[in-house]
mmCIF file with all atom_site columns, C-alpha atoms in Angstrom:
data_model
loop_
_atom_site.group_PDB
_atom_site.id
_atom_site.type_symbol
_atom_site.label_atom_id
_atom_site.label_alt_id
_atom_site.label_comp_id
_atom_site.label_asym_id
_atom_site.label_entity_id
_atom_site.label_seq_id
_atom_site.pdbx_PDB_ins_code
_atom_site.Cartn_x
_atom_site.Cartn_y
_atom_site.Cartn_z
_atom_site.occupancy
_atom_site.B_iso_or_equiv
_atom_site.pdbx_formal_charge
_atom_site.auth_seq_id
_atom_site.auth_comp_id
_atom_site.auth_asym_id
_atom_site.auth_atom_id
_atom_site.pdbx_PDB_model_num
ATOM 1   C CA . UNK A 1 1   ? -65.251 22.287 9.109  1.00 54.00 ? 1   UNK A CA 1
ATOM 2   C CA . UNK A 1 2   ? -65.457 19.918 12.010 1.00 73.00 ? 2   UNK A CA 1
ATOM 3   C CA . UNK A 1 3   ? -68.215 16.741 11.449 1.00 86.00 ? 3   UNK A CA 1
ATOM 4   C CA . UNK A 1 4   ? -71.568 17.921 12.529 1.00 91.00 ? 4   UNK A CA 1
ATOM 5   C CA . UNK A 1 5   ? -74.082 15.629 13.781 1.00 95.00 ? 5   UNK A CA 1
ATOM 6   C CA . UNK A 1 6   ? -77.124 16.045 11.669 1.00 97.00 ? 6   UNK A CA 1
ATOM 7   C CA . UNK A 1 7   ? -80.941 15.303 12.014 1.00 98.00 ? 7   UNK A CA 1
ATOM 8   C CA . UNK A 1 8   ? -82.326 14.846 8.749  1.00 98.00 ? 8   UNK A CA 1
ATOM 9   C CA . UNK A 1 9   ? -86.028 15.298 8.478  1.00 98.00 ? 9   UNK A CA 1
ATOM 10  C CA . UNK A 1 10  ? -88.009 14.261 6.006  1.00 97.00 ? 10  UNK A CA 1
ATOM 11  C CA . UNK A 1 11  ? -90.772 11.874 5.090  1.00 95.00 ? 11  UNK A CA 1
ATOM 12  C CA . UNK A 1 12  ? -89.574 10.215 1.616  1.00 95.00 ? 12  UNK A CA 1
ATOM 13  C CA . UNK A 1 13  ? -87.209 7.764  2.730  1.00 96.00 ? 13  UNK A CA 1
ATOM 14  C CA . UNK A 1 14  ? -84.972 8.338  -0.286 1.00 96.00 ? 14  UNK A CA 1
ATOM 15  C CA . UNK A 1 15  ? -84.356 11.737 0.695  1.00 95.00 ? 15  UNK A CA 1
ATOM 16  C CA . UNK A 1 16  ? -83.306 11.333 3.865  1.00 97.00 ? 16  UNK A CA 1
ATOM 17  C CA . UNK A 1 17  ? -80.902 8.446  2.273  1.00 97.00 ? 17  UNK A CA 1
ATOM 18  C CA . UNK A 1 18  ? -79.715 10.714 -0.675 1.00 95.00 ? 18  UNK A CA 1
ATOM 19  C CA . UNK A 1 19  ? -78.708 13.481 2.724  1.00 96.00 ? 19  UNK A CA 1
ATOM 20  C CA . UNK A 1 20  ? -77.613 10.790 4.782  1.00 96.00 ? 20  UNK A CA 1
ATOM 21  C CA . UNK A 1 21  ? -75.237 9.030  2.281  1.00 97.00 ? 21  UNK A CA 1
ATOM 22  C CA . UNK A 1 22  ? -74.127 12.557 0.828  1.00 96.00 ? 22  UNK A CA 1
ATOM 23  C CA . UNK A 1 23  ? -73.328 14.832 3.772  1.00 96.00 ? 23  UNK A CA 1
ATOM 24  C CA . UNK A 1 24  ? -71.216 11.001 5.546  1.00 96.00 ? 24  UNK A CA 1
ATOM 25  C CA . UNK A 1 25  ? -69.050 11.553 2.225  1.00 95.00 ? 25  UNK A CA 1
ATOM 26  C CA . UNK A 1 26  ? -68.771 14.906 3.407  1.00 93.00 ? 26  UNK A CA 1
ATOM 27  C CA . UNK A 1 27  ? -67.390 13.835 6.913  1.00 94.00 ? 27  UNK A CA 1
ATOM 28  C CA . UNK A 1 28  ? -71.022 13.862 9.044  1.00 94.00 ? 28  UNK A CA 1
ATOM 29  C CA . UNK A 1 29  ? -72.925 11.628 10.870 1.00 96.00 ? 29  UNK A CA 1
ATOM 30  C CA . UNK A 1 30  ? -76.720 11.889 9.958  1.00 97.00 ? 30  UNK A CA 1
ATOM 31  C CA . UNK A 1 31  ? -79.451 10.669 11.744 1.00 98.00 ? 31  UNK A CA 1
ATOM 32  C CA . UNK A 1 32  ? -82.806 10.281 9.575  1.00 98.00 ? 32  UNK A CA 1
ATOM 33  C CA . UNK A 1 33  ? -86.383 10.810 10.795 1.00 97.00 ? 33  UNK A CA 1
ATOM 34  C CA . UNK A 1 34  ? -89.435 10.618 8.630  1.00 96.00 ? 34  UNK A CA 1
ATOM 35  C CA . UNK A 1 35  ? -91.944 12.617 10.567 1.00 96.00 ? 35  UNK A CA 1
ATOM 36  C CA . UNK A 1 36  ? -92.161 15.347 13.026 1.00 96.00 ? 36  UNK A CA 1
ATOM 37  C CA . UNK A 1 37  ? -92.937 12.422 15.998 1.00 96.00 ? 37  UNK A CA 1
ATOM 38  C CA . UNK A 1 38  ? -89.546 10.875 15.181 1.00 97.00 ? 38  UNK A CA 1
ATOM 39  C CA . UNK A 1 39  ? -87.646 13.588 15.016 1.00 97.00 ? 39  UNK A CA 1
ATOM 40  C CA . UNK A 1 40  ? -88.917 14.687 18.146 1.00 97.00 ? 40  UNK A CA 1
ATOM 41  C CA . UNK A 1 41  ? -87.823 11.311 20.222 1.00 97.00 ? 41  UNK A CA 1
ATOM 42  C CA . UNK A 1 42  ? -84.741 11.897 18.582 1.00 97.00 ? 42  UNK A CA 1
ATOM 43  C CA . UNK A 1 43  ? -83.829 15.382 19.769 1.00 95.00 ? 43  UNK A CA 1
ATOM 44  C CA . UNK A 1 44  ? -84.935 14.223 23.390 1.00 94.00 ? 44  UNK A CA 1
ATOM 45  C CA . UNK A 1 45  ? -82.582 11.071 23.019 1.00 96.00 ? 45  UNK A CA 1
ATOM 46  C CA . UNK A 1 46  ? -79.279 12.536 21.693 1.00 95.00 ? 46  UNK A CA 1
ATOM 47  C CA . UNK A 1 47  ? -77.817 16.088 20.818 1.00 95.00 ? 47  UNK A CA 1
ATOM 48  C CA . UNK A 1 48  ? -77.240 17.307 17.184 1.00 96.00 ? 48  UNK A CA 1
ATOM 49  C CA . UNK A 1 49  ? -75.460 20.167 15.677 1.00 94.00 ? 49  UNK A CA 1
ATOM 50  C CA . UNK A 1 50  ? -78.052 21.342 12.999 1.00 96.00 ? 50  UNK A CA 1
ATOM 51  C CA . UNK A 1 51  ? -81.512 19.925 11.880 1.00 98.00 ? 51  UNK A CA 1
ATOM 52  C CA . UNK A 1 52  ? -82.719 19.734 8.193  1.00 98.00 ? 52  UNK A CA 1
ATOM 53  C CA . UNK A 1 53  ? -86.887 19.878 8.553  1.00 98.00 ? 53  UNK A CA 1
ATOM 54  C CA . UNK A 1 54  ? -89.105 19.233 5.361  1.00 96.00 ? 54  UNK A CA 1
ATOM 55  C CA . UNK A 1 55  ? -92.200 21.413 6.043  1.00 94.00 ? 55  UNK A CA 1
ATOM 56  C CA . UNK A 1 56  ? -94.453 18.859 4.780  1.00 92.00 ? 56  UNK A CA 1
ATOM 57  C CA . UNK A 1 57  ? -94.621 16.135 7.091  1.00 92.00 ? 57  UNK A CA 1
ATOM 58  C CA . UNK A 1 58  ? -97.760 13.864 7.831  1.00 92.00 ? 58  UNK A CA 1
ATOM 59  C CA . UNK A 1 59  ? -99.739 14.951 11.024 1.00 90.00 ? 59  UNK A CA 1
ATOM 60  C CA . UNK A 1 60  ? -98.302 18.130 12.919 1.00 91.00 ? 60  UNK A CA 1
ATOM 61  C CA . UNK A 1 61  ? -96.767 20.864 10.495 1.00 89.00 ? 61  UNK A CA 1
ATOM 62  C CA . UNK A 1 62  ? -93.252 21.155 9.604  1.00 90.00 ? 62  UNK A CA 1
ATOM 63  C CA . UNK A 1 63  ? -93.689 24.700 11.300 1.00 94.00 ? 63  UNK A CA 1
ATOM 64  C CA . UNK A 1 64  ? -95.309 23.216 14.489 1.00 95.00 ? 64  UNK A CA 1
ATOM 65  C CA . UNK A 1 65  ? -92.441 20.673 14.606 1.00 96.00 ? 65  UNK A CA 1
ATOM 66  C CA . UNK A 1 66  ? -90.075 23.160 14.210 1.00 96.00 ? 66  UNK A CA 1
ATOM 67  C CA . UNK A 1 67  ? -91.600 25.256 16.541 1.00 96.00 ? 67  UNK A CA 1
ATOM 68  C CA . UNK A 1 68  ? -91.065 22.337 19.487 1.00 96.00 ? 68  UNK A CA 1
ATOM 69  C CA . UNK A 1 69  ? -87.753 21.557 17.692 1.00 96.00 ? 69  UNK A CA 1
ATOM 70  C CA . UNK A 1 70  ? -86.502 25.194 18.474 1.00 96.00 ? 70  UNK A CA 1
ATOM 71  C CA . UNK A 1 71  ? -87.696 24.743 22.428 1.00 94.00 ? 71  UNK A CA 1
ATOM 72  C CA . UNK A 1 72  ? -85.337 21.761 22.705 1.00 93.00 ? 72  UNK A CA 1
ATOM 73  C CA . UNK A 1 73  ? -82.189 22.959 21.463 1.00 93.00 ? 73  UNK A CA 1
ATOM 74  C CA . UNK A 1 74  ? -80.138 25.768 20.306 1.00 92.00 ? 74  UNK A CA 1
ATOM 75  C CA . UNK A 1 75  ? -79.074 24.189 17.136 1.00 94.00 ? 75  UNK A CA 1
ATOM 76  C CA . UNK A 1 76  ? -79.721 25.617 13.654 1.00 96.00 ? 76  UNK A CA 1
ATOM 77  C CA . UNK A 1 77  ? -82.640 24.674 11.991 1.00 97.00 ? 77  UNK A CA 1
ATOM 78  C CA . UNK A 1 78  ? -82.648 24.883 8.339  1.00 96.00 ? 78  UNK A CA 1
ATOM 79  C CA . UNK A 1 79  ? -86.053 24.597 6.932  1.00 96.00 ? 79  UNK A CA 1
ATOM 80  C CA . UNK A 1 80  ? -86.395 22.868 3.250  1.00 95.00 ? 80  UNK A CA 1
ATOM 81  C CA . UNK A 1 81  ? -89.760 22.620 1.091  1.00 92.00 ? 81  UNK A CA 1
ATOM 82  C CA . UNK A 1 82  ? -90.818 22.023 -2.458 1.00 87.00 ? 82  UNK A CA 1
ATOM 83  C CA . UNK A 1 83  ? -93.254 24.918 -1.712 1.00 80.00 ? 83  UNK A CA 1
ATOM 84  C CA . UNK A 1 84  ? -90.372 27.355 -2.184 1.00 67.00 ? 84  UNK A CA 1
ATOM 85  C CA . UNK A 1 85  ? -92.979 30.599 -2.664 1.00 74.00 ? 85  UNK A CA 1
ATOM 86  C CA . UNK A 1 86  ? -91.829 33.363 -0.353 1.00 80.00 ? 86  UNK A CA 1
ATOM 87  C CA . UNK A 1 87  ? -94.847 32.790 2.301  1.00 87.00 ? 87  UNK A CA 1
ATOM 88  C CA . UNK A 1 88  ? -93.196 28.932 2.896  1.00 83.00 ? 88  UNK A CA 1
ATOM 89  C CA . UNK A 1 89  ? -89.817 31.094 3.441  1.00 87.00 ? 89  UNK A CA 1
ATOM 90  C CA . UNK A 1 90  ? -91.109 34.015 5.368  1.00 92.00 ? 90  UNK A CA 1
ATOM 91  C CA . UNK A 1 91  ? -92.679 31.824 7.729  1.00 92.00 ? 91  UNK A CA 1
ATOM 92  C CA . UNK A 1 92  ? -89.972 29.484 8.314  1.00 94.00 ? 92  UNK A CA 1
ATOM 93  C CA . UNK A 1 93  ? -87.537 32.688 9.024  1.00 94.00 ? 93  UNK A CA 1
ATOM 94  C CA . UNK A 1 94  ? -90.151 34.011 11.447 1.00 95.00 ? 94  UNK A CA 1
ATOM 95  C CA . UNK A 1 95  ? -90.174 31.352 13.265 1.00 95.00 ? 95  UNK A CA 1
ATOM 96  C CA . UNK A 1 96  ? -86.767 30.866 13.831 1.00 96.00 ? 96  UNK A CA 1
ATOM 97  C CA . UNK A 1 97  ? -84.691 28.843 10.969 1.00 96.00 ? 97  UNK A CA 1
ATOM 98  C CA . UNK A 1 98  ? -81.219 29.597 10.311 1.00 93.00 ? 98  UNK A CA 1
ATOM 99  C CA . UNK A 1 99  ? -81.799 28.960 6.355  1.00 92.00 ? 99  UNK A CA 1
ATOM 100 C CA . UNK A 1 100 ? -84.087 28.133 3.773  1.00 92.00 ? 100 UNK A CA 1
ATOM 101 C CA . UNK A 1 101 ? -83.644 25.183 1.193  1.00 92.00 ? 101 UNK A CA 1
ATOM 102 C CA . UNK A 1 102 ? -85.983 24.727 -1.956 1.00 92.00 ? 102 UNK A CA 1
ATOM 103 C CA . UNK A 1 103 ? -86.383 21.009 -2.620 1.00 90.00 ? 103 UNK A CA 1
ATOM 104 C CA . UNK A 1 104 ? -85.161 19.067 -4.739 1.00 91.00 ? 104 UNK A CA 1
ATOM 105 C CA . UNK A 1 105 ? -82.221 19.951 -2.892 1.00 91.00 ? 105 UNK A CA 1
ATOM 106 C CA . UNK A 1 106 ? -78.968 21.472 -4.538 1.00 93.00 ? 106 UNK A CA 1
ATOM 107 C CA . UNK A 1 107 ? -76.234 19.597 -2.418 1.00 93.00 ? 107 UNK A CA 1
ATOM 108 C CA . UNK A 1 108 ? -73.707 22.077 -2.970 1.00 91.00 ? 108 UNK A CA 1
ATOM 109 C CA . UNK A 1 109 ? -75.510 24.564 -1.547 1.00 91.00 ? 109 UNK A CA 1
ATOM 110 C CA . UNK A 1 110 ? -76.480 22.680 1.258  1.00 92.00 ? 110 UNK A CA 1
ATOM 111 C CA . UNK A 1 111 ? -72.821 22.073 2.162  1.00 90.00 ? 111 UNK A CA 1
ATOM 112 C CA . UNK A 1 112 ? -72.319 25.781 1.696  1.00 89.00 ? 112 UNK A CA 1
ATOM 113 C CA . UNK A 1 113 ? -75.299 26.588 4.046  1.00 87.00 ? 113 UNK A CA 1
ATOM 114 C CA . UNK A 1 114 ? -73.586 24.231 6.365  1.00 88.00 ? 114 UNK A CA 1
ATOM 115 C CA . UNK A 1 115 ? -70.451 25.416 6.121  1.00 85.00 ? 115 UNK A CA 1
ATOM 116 C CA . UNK A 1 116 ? -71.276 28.802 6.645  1.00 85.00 ? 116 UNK A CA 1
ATOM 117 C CA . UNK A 1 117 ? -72.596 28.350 10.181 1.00 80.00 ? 117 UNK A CA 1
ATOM 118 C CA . UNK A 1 118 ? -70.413 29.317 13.144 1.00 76.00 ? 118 UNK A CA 1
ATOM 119 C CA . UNK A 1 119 ? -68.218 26.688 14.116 1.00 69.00 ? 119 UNK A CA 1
ATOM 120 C CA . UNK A 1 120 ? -70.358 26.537 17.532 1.00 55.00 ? 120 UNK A CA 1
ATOM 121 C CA . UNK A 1 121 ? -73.514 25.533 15.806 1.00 49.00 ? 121 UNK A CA 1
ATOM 122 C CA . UNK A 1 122 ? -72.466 22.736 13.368 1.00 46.00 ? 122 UNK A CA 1
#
C-alpha cells in the first residue's frame, strides 16, 4: 500500500502520538488534532487520505464533527470510541464512516482496516 496521509483525531495527546509514531513506522504521514475545531482547520488547510475520529471530543460531538468532516472531503472516515456498544457503532455507520475501531486501539487491525481500503481512498 502506497503512504496515506492521515488525520488523527483524538483528544489524549498520547493517543494521537502512539497513531502518529506507529502508522510513520508503517510508511504514513499523520497529522494529529485534539478536538473536532482542529481537525476541522486542518481538513480546510490540506488534503488527507483517511481520518481516524474519537467520538468523544470536548465541545461539538465526534458525530457532529464527523458529520462536517464528511461535507469536506471524500476520504474515509473511520470512527473509533471506548464506547464500543452497538448504538456508538450503528450511529457512526449511519452517518457515513468507512469502519469502526473500539479503543484502546488494536494496531494491527487498524493497519488491516487501512489496508483494506481501495487504493483511491488511502
Amino acid at each position: 500500500m502506497r503512504s496515506a496521509r492521515i488525520l488523527a483525531v483524538d483528544d489524549e495527546p498520547a493517543n494521537v502520538e502512539i497513531l502518529a509514531r506507529y502508522l510513520a513506522s508503517k510508511g504514513h504521514v499523520v497529522t494529529g488534532a485534539g478536538d473536532g475545531e482542529q481537525a476541522l482547520a486542518a481538513m480546510k488547510e490540506r488534503s488527507f487520505d483517511l481520518v481516524l475520529l474519537d467520538l468523544v471530543l470536548p465541545g461539538r460531538t465526534g458525530l457532529e464533527i464527523m458529520a462536517e468532516i464528511l461535507s469536506l472531503t471524500r476520504a474515509p472516515v473511520v470512527a473509533m470510541s471506548g464506547q464500543s456498544d452497538d448504538d456508538t457503532r450503528h450511529d457512526a455507520m449511519l452517518l457515513g464512516a468507512t469502519g469502526f475501531l473500539p479503543k484502546p486501539l488494536d494496531l494491527t487491525a487498524l493497519c488491516a482496516l487501512i489496508d483494506a481500503l481501495p487504493e483511491s481512498d488511502a
